[in-house]
Coordinates of C-alpha atoms in Angstrom, one line a residue:
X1 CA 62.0 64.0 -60.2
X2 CA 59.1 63.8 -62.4
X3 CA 56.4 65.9 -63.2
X4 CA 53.0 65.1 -64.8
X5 CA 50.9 67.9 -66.0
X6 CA 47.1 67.0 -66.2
X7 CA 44.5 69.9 -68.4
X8 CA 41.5 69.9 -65.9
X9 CA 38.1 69.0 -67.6
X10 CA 40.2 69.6 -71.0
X11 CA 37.1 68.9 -73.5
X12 CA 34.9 71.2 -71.7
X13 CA 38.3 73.7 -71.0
X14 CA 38.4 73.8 -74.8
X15 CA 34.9 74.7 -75.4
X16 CA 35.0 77.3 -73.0
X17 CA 38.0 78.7 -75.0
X18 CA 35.6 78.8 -78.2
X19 CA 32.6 80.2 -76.2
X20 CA 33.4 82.3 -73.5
X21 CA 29.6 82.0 -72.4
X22 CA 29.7 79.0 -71.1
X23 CA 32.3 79.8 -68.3
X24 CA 30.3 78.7 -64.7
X25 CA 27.5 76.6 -66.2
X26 CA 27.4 73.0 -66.1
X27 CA 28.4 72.0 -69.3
X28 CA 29.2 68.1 -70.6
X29 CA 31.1 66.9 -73.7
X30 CA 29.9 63.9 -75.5
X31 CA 31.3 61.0 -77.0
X32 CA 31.1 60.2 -80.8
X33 CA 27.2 59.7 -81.9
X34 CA 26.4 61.5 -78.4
X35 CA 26.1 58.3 -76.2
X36 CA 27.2 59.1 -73.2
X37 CA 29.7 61.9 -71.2
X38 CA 33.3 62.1 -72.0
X39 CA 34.1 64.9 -70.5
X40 CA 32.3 67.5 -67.6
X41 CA 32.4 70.9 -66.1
X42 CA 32.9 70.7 -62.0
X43 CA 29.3 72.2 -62.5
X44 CA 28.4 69.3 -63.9
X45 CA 30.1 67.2 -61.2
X46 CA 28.4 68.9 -58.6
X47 CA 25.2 68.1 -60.2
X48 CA 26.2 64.6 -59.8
X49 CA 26.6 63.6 -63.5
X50 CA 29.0 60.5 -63.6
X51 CA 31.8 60.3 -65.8
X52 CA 30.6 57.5 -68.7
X53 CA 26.9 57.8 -67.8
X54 CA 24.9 57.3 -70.5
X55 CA 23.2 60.8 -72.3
X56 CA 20.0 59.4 -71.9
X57 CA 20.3 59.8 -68.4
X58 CA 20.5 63.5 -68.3
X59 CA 18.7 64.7 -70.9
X60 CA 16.0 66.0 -68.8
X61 CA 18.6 68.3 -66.8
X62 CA 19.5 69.6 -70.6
X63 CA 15.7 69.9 -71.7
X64 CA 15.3 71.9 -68.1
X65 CA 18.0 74.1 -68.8
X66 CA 19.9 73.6 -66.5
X67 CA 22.8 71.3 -68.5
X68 CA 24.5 71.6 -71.7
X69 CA 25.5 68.7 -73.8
X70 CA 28.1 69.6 -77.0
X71 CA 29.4 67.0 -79.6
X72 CA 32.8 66.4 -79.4
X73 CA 34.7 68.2 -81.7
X74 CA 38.2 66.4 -82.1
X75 CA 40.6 68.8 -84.3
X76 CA 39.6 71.3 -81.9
X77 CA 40.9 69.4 -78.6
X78 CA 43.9 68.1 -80.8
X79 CA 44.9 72.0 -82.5
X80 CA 45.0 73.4 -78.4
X81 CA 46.3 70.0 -77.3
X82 CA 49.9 70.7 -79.6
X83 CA 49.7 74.0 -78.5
X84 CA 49.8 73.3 -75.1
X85 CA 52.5 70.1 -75.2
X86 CA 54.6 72.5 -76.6
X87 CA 54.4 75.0 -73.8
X88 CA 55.1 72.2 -71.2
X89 CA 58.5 71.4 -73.4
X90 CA 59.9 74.5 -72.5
X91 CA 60.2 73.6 -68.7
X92 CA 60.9 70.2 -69.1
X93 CA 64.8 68.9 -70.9
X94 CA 62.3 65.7 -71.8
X95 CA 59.3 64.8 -72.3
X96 CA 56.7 62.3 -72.9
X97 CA 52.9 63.3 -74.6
X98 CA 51.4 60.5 -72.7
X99 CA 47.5 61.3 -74.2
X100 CA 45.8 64.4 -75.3
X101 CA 45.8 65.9 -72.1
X102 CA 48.9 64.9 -70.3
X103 CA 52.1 64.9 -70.5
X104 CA 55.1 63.3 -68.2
X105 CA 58.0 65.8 -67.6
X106 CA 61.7 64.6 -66.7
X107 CA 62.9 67.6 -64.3
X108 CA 66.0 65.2 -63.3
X109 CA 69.3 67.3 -62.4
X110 CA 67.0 69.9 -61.9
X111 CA 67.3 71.7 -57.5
X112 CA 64.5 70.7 -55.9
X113 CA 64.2 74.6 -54.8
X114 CA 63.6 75.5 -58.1
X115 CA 60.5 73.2 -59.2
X116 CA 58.1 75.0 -57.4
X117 CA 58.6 78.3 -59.1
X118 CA 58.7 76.4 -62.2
X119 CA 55.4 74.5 -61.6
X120 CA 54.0 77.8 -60.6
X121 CA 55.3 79.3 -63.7
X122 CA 54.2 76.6 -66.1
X123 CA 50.2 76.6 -64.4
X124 CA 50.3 80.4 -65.5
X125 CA 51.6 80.4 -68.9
X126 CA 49.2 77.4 -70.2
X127 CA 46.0 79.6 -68.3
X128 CA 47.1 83.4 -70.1
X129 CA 48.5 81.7 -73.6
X130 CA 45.7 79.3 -73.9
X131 CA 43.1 79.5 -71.4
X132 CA 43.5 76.2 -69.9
X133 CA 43.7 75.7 -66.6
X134 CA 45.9 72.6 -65.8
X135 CA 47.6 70.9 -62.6
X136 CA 51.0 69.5 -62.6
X137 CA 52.1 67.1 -59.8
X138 CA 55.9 66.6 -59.2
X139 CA 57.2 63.4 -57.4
X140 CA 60.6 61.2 -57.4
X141 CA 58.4 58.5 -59.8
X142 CA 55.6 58.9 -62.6
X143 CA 53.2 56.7 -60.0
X144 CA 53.4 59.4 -57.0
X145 CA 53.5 62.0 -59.7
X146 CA 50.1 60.9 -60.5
X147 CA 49.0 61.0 -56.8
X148 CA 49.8 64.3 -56.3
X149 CA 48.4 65.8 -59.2
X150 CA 45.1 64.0 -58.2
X151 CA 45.5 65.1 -54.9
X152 CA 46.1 68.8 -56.2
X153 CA 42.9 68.8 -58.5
X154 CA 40.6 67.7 -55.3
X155 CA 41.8 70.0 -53.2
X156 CA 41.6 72.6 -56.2
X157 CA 45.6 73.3 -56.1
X158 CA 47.3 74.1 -59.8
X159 CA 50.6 72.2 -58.0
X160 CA 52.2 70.0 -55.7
X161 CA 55.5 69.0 -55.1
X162 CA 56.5 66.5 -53.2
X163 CA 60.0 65.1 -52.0
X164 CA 59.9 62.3 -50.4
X165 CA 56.9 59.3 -50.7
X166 CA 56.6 59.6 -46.8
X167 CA 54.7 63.0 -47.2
X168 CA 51.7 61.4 -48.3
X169 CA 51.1 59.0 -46.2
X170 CA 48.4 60.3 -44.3
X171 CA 46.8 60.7 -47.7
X172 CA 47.2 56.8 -49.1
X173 CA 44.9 56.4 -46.3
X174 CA 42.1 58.0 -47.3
X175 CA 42.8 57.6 -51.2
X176 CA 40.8 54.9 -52.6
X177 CA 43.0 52.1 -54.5
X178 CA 41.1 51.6 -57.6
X179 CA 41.8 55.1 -58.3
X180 CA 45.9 54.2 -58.5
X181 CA 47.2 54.9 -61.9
X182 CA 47.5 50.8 -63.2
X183 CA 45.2 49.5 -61.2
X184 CA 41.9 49.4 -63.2
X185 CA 38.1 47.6 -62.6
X186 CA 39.6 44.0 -62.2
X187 CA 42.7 44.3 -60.2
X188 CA 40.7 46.5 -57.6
X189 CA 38.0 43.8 -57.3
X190 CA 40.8 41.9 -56.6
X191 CA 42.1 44.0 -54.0
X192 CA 38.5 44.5 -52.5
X193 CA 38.1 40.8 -51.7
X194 CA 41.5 40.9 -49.9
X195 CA 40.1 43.4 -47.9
X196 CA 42.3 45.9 -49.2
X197 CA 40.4 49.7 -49.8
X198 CA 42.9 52.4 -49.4
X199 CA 46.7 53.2 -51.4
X200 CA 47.8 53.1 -47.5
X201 CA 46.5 49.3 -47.1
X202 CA 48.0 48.5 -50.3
X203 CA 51.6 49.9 -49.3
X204 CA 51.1 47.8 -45.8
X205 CA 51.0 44.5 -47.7
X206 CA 54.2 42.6 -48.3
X207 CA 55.8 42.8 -52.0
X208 CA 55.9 39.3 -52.5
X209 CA 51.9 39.4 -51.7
X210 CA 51.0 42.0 -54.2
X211 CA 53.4 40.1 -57.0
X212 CA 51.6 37.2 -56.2
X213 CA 47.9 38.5 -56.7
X214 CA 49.0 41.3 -59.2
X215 CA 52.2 40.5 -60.9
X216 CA 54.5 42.6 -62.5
X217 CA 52.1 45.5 -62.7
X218 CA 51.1 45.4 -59.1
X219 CA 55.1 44.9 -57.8
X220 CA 55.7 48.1 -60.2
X221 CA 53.0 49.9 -58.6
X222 CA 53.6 48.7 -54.6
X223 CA 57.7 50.0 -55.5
X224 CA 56.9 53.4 -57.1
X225 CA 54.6 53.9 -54.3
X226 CA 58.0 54.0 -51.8
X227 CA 59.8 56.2 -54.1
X228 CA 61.4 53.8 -56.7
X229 CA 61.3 54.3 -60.2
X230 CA 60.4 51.3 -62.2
X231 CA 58.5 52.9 -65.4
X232 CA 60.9 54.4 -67.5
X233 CA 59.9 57.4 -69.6
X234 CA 61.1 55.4 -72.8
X235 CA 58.6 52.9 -72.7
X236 CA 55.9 55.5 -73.6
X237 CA 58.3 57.0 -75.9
X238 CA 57.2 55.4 -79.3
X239 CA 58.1 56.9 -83.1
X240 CA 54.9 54.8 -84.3
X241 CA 52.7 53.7 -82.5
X242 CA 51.8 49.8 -81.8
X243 CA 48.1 50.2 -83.5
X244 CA 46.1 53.1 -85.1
X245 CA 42.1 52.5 -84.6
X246 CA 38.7 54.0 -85.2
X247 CA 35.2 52.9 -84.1
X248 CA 32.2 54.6 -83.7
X249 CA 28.6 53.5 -82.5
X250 CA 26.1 54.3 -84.6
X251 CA 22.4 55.9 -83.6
X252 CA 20.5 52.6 -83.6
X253 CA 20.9 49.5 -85.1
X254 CA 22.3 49.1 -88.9
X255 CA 20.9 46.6 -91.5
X256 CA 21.9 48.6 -94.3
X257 CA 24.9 47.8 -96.0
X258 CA 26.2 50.5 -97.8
X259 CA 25.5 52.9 -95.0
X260 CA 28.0 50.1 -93.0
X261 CA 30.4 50.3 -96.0
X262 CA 30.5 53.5 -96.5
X263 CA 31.2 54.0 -92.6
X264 CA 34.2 51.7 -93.0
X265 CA 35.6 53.3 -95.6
X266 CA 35.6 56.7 -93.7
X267 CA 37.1 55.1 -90.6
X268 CA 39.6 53.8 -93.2
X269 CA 40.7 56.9 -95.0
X270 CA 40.6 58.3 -91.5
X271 CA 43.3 55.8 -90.0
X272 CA 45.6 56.2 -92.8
X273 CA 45.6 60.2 -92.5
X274 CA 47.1 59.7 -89.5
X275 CA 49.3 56.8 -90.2
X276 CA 51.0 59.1 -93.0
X277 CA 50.6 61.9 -90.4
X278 CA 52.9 60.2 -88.2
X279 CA 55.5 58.5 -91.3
X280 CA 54.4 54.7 -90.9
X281 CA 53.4 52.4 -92.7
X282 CA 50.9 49.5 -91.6
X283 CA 51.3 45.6 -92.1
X284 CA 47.8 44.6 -91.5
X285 CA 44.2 45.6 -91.2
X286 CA 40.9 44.4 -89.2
X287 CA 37.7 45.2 -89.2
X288 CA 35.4 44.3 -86.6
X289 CA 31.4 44.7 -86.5
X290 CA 29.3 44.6 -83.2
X291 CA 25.8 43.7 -82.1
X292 CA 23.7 45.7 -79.7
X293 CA 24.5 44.5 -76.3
X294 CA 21.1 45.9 -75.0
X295 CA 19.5 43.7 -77.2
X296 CA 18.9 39.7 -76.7
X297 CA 19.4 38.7 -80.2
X298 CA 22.3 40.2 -81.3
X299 CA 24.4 40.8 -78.0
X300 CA 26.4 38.3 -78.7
X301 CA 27.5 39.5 -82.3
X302 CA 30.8 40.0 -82.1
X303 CA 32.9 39.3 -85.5
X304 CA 36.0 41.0 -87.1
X305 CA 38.4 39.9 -90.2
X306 CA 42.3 40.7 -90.9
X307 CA 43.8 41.4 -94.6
X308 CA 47.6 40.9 -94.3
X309 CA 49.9 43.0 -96.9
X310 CA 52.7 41.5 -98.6
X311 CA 54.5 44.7 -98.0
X312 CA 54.0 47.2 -95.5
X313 CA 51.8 50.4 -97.1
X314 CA 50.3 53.8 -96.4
X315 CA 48.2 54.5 -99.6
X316 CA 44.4 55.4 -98.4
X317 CA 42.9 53.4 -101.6
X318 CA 45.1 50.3 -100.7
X319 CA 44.2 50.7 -97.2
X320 CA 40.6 51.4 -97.8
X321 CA 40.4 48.7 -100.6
X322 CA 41.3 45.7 -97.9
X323 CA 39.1 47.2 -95.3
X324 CA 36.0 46.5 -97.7
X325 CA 37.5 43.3 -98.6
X326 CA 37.6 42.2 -94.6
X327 CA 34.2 44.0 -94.2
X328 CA 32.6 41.5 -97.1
X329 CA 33.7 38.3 -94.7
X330 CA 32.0 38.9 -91.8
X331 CA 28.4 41.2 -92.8
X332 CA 25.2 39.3 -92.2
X333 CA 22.4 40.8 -93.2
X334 CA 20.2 39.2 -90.8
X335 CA 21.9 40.8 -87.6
X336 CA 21.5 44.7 -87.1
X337 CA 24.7 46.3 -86.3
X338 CA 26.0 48.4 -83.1
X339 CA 29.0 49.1 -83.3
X340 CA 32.0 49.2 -86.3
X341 CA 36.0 49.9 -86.2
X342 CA 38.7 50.1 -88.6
X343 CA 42.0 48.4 -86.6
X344 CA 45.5 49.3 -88.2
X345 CA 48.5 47.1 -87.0
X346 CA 52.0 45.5 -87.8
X347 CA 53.2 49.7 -87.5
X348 CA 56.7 50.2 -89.2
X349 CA 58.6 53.0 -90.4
X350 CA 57.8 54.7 -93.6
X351 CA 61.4 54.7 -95.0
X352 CA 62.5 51.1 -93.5
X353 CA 60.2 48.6 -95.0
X354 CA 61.9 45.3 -95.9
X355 CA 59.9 44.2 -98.7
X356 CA 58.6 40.5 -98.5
X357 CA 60.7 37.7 -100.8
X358 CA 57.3 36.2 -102.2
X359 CA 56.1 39.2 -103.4
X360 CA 56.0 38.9 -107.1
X361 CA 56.2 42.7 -107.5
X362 CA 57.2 43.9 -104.0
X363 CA 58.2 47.8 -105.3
X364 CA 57.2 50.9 -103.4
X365 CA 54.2 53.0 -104.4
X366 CA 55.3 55.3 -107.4
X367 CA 56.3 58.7 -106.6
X368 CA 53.3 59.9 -108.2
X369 CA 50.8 57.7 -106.0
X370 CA 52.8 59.4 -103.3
X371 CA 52.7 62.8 -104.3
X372 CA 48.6 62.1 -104.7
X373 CA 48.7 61.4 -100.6
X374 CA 50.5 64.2 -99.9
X375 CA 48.6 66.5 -101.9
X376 CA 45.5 65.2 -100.4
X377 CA 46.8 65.3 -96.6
X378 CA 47.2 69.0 -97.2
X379 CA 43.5 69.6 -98.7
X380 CA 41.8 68.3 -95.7
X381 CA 44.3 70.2 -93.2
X382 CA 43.2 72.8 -95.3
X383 CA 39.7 72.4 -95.5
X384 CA 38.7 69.9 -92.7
X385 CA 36.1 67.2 -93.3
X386 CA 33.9 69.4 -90.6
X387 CA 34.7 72.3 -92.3
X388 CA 30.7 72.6 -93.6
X389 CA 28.6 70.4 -91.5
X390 CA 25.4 72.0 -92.8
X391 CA 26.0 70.9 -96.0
X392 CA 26.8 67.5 -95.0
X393 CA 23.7 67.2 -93.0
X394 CA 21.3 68.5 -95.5
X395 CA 23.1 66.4 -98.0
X396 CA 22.6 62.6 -95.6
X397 CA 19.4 64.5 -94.8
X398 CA 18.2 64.3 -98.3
X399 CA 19.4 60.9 -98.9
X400 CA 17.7 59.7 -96.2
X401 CA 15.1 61.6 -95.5
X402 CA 13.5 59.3 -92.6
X403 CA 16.1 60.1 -90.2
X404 CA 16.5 62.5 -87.9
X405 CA 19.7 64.0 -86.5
X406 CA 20.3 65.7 -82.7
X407 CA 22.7 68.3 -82.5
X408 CA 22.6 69.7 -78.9
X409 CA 23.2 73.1 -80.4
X410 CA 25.9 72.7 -82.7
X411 CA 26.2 70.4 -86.0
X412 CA 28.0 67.2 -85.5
X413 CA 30.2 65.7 -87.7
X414 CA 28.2 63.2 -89.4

């Protein structure tokens, strides 16, 4: 059996945690630069705000009162997120941190008798230690897991345990397909033209039809659905991760480069924080730059350049160094810029880099370059880069004193 456990409305459940007062009102998180909703109360839902929908779109309910929009606010989510993955690892012999607000738990030799009382138990300890409310489905594969813990948040039940993949059938036929775990905007056109709407439709079809229109993904999907595992935990289990990225969207578009520099080098340092964070080292960089799809002359902008290291490394100057180096290849003045990301790839482990044979001097980072990182990891865990976001904006503020900044209540990170 496997369990997933699923923090409802997390971004918002976080906030609350912060600010009390904002328990029952509708209340929506934003994404970075506050374009559009990331996250949203069930007073929100009930308003009809769409998840992804533009913030545009609702200001007026926020100008009326009747809506609040906040800034995301990251190292928040991510402190209560470790907090709570750690609760879920005391039910669970293994388990996988599948994102910031889930987690799959392995509950295998465990009596089926007993994982209802556990589920119950777990529900309470993450609501009076942390004051989250989460739902945790429990299922003989990851795929039904995922069913019932949708199922359970609909029907506004913390848990659900099921046995046996013939319990739900009744519910694959009212469960829309697109909203299967796997099966995102292009495989459920694909489904739609076959006439095929519900997770009970889906199951009806013959495997060798839903390999042949879906492949492997689809076949893994249509067997899970019956009860048989095919996803193994271990392939989200990962000590590095395949990529480390960061891209924002900035407020309108950017001509300026050293405001676009000085963005990449930020998204730069940030990267390879968390690539020493997690003990890797990367192999290669890319920066990418964006035009304004909204606009006609520069939707179309799409360019992005790769520095390759000889040797694998971690050291934010290095890092940042090749990201202005890529950065210099593809800027054109001419075009007004959208969008911008930092791309880390080519992840190894810190302590098994091979060095390369053509390297004429292919030696590790002295111990004193390293001892600089480390030293400056624990100043900005100390004293986080949002630690005085009035300063910072009367400081960009001053600088620039033409633009303007919305805050929604609260200072973003700028």
């Amino acid at each position: 059996m496997t369990g997933l456990v699923d923090c409802n409305n997390f971004f918002v459940s976080c906030e609350r945690v912060k600010d009390p007062s904002l328990e029952g009102r509708a209340v929506v998180v934003l994404s970075n630069n506050d374009g559009c909703v990331v996250a949203r109360s069930n007073e929100a839902k009930a308003l009809g705000i769409k998840m992804g929908q533009p913030f545009f779109e609702v200001r007026h309910l926020v100008d009326r009162g009747e809506l609040i929009a906040l800034s995301s606010r990251g190292r928040l989510y991510k402190e209560i997120s470790g907090r709570l993955h750690r609760i879920f690892s005391r039910y669970a012999p293994h388990q996988i941190d599948y994102s910031i607000d889930e987690a799959f738990l392995d509950f295998s030799g465990i009596p089926l008798t007993e994982l209802e009382p556990m589920a119950t138990h777990l529900v309470a300890s993450c609501w009076e230690e942390e004051h989250i409310p989460v739902t945790i489905g429990i299922a003989p594969t990851k795929t039904l897991a995922k069913v019932v813990t949708h199922l359970c948040k609909h029907s506004g039940r913390g848990w659900g345990v099921v046995g046996d993949a013939a319990d739900l059938r009744t519910a694959f036929d009212t469960m829309p397909a697109g909203e299967l775990w796997g099966i995102g905007r292009r495989l459920a056109k694909a489904l739609f033209r076959e006439g095929v709407y519900t997770v009970g439709q889906f199951m009806r079809r013959d495997k060798a039809w839903v390999k042949k229109l879906m492949g492997v993904v689809g076949e893994q999907i249509w067997l899970e659905l019956r009860g048989v595992p095919c996803k193994s935990l271990g392939a989200y289990e990962r000590a590095t991760q395949e990529m480390i990225s960061e891209t924002r969207t900035f407020p309108h578009d950017e001509f300026d480069y050293e405001i676009i520099r000085e963005r990449i080098t930020r998204y730069a340092d940030h990267v390879a924080e968390k690539l020493r964070a997690m003990g890797g080292r990367c192999g290669e960089i890319t920066v990418f730059l964006r035009g304004n799809r909204f606009n006609e002359a520069t939707k179309d902008f799409r360019r992005e350049a790769s520095v390759r290291f000889p040797s694998p490394v971690m050291s934010a100057s290095v890092i940042t160094g090749a990201a202005v180096e890529a950065l210099d290849r593809i800027y054109t003045p001419q075009i007004g810029m959208k969008r911008a990301g930092v791309i880390l790839s080519h992840l190894t482990y810190a302590n098994v880099v091979t060095p390369s044979l053509f390297d004429p001097e292919p030696a590790p980072e002295p111990e004193a370059h390293r001892a600089l990182m480390k030293a400056i990891d624990a100043v900005n865990r100390r004293y986080p880069r949002d630690s005085a976001p009035a300063l910072k904006k009367a400081t960009v503020a001053a600088m620039r004193p033409d633009r303007s900044f919305s805050t929604f209540g609260r200072d973003r990170q700028l």
